[in-house]
C-alpha atoms as an extended CHARMM CRD file, in Angstrom:
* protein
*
       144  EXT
         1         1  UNK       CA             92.5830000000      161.0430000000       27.2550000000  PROA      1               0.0000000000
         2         2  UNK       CA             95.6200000000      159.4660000000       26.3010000000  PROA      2               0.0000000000
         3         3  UNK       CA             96.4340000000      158.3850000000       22.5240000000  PROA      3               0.0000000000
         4         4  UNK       CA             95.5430000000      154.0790000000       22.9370000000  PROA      4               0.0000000000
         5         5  UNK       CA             97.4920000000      153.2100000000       19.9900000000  PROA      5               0.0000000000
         6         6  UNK       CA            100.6310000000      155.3710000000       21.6060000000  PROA      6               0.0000000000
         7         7  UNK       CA            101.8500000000      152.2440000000       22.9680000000  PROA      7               0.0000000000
         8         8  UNK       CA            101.9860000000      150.7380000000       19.5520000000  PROA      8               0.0000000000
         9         9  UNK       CA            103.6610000000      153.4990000000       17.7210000000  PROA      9               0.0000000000
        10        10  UNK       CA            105.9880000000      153.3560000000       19.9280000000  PROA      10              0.0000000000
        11        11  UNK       CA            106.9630000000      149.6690000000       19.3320000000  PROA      11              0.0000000000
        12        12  UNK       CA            106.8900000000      150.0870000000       15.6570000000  PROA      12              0.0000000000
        13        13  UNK       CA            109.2220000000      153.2540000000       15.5160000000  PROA      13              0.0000000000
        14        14  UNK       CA            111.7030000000      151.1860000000       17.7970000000  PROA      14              0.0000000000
        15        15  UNK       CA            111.0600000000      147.9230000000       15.3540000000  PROA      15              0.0000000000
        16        16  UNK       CA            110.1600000000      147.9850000000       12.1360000000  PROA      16              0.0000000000
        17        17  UNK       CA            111.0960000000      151.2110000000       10.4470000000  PROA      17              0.0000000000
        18        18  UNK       CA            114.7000000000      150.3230000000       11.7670000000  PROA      18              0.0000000000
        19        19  UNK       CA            115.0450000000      147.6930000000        9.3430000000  PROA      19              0.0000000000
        20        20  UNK       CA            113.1820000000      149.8020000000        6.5320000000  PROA      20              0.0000000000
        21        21  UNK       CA            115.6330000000      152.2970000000        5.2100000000  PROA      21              0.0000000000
        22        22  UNK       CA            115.9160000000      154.0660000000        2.0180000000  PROA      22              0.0000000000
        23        23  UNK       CA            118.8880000000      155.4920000000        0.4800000000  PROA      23              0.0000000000
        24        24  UNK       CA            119.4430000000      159.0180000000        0.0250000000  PROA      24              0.0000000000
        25        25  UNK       CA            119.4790000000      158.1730000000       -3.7860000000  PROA      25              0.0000000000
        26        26  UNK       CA            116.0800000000      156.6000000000       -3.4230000000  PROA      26              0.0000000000
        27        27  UNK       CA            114.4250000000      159.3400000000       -1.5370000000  PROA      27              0.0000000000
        28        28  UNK       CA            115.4550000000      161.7130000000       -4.4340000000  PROA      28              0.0000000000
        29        29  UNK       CA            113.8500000000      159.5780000000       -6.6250000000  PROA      29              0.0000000000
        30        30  UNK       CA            110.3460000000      159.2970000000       -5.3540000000  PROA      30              0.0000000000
        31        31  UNK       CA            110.5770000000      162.8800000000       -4.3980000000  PROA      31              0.0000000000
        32        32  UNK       CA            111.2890000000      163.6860000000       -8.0860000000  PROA      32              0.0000000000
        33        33  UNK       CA            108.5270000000      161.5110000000       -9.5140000000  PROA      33              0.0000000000
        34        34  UNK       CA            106.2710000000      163.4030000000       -6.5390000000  PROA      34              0.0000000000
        35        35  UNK       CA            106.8480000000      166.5660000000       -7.7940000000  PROA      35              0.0000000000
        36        36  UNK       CA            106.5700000000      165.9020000000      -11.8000000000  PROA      36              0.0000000000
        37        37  UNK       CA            110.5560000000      166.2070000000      -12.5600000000  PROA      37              0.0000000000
        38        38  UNK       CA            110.1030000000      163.1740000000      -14.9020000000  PROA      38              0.0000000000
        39        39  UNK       CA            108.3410000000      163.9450000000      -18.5070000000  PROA      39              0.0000000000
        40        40  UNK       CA            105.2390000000      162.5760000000      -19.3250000000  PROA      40              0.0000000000
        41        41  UNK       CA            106.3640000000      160.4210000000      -21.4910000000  PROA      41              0.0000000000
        42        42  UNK       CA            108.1400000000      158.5410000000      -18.8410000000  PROA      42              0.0000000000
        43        43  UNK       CA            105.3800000000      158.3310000000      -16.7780000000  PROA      43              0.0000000000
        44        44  UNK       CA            102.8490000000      156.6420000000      -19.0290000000  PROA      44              0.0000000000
        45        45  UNK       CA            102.5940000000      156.3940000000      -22.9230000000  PROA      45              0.0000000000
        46        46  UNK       CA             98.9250000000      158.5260000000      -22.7640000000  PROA      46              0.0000000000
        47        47  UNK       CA             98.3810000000      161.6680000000      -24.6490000000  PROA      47              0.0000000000
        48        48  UNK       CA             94.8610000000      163.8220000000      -25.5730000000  PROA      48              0.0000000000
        49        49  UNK       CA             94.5750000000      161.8480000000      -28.7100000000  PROA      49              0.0000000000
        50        50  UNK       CA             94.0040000000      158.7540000000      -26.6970000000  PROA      50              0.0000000000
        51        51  UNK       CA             91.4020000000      160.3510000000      -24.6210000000  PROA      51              0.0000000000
        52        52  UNK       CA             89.8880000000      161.3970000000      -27.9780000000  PROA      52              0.0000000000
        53        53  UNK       CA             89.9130000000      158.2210000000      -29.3900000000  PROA      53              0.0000000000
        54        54  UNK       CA             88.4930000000      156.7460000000      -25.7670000000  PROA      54              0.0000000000
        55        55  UNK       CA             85.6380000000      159.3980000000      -25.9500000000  PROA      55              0.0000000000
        56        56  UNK       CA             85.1980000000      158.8040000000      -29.6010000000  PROA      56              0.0000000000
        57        57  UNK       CA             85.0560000000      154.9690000000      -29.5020000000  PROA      57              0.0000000000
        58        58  UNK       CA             81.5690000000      155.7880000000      -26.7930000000  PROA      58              0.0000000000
        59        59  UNK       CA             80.6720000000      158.3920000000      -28.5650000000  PROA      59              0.0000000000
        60        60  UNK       CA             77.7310000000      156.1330000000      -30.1610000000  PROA      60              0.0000000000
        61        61  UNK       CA             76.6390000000      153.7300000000      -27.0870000000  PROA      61              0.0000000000
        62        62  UNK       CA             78.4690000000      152.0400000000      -23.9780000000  PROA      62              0.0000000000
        63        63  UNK       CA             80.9260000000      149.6480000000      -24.2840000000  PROA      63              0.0000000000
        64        64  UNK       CA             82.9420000000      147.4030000000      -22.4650000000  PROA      64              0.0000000000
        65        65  UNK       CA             86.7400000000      147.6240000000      -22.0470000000  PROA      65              0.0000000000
        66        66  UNK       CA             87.7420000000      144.7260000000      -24.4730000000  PROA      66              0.0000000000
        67        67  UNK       CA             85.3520000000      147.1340000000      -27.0120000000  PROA      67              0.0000000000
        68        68  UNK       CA             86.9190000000      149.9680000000      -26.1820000000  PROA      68              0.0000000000
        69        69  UNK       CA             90.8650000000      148.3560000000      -26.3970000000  PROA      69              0.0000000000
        70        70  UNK       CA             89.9450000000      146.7090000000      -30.1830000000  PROA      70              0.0000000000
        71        71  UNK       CA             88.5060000000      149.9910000000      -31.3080000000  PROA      71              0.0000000000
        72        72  UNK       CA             91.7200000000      152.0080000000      -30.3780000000  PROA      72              0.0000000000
        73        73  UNK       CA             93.6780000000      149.7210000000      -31.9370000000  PROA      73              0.0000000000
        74        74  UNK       CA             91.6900000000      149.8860000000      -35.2430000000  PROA      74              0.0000000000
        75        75  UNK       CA             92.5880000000      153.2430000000      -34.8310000000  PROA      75              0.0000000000
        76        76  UNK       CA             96.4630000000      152.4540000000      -34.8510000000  PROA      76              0.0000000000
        77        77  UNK       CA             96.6530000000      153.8250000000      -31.0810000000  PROA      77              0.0000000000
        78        78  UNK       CA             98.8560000000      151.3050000000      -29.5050000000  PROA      78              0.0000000000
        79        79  UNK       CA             99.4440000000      153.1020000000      -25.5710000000  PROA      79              0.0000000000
        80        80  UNK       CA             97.7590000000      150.4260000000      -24.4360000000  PROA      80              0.0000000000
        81        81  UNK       CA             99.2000000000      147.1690000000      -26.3900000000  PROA      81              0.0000000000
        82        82  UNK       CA            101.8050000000      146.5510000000      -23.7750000000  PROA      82              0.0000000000
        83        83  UNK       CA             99.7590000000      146.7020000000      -20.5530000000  PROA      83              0.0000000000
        84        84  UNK       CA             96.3720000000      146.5140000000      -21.2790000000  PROA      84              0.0000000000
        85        85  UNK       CA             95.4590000000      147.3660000000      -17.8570000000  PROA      85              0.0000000000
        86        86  UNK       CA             96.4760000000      150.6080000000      -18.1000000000  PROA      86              0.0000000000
        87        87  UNK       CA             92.9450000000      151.4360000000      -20.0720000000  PROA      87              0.0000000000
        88        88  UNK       CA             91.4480000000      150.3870000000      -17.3340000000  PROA      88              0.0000000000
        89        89  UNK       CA             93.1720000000      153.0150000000      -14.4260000000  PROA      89              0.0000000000
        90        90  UNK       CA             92.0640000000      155.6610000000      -17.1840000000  PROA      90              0.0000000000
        91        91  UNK       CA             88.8850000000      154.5730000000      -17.2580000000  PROA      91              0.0000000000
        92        92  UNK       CA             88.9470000000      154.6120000000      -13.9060000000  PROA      92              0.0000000000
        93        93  UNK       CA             90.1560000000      157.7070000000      -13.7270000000  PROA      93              0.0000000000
        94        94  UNK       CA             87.5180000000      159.1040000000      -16.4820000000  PROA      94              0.0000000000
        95        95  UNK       CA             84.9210000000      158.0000000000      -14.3700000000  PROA      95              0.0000000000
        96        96  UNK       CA             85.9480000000      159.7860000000      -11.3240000000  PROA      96              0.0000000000
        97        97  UNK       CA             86.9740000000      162.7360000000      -12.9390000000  PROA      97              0.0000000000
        98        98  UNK       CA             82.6980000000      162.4590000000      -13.9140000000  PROA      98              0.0000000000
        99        99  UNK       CA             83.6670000000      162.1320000000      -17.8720000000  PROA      99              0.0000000000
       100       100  UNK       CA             82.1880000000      158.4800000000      -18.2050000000  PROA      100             0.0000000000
       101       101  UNK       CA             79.6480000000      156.4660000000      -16.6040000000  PROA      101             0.0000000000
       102       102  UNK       CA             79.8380000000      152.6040000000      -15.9790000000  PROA      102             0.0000000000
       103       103  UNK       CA             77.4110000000      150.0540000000      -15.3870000000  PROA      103             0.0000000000
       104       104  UNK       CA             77.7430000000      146.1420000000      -14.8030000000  PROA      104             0.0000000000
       105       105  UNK       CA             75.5900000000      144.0130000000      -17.4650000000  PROA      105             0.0000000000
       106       106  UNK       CA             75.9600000000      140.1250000000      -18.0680000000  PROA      106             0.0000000000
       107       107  UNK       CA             79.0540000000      140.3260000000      -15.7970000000  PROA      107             0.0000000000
       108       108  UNK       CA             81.3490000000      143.1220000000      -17.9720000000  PROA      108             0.0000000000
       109       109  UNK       CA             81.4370000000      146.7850000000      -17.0750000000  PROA      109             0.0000000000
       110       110  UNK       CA             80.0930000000      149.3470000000      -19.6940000000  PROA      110             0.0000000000
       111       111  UNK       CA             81.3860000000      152.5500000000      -19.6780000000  PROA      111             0.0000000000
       112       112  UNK       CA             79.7770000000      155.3130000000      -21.6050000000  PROA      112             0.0000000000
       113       113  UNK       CA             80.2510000000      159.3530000000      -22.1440000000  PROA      113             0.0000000000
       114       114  UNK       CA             78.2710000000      161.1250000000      -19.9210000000  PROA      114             0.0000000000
       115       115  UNK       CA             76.7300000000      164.4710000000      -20.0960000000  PROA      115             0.0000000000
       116       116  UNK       CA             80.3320000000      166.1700000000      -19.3790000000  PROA      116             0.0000000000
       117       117  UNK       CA             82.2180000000      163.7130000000      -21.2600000000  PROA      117             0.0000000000
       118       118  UNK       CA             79.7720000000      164.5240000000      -24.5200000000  PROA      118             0.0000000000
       119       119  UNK       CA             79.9490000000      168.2270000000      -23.7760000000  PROA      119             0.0000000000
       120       120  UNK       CA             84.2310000000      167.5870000000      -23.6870000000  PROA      120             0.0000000000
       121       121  UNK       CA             84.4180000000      165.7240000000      -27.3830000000  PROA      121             0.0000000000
       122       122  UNK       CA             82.0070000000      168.5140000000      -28.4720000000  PROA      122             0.0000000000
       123       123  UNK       CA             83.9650000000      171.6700000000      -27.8200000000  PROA      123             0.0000000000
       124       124  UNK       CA             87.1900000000      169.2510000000      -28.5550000000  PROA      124             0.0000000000
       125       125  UNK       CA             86.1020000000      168.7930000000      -32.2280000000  PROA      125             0.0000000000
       126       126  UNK       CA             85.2240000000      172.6800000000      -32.7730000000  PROA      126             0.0000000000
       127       127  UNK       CA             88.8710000000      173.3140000000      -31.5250000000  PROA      127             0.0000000000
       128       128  UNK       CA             88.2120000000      174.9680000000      -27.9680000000  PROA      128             0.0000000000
       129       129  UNK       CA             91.7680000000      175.4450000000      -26.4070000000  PROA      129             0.0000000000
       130       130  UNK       CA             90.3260000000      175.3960000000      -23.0400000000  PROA      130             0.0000000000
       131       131  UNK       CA             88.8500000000      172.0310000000      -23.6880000000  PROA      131             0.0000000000
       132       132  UNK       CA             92.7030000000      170.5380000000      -24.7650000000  PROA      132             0.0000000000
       133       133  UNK       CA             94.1680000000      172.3670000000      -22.4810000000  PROA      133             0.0000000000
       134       134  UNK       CA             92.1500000000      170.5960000000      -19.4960000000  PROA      134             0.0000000000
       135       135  UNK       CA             92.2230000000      167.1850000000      -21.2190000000  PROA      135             0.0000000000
       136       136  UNK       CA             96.3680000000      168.4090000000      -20.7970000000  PROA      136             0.0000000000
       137       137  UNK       CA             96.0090000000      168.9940000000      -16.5220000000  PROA      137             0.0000000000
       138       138  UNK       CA             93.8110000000      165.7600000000      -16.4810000000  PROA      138             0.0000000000
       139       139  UNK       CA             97.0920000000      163.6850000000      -18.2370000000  PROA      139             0.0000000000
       140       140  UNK       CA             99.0700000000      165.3400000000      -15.9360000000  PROA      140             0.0000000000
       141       141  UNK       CA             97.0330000000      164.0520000000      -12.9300000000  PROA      141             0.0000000000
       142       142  UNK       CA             96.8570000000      160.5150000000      -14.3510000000  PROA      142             0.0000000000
       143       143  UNK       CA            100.5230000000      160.4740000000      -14.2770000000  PROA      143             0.0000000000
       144       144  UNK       CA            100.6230000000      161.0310000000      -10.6300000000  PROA      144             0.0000000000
């Protein structure tokens, strides 16, 4: 059975990726941000105290993200001041990564701790280096 798109990919390789064309200078950039030459820092402006202060700002009840952003800056952390919707993509992220649950009310999203999120701010607070050292890796993949 022959490939029906073939025809297609074809036409395509002939037409448009002709006229798209990246230096060699560009290539070496996106392969450097792919493999994690950049720091962190240039990458995004998050670090494990903001995911403490984003688990610690649930740690009492759901909120929504508006909640979430006025309690972090109470606590003078400002990563998100510039581009608010960066809290979001971490939240985002949070939830996928199973650390926080969300649910729509009244038209706003609630996120809250769940059970591995509570267990993460609890061995967090006693110190555990495997906990920080995780919250570390999950930074790490954020920045991807």
């Amino acid at each position: 059975m022959s490939d029906p798109f073939s025809n297609l990919k074809s036409t395509m390789k002939n037409t448009v990726f002709k006229e798209f064309s990246f230096s060699e200078e560009r290539k070496k950039a996106v392969k450097d941000v792919i493999h994690g030459k950049l720091s962190q820092h240039q990458l995004h402006s998050w670090n494990i105290e903001t995911l403490v202060a984003i688990f610690e700002s649930l740690q009492f009840g759901a909120k929504h993200g508006y909640d979430i952003s006025t309690q972090l800056i109470q606590k003078n952390e400002r990563s998100f001041q510039s581009n608010e919707g960066q809290l979001y993509t971490l939240l985002h992220l949070l939830e996928n990564k199973h650390f926080l649950t969300s649910q729509w009310k009244e038209e706003k999203k609630y996120y809250a701790l769940s059970k591995k999120g509570e267990k993460y701010v609890a061995a967090y607070k006693r110190g555990s280096v495997k906990q920080q050292l995780a919250l570390k890796h999950l930074l790490e993949e954020a920045a991807l």
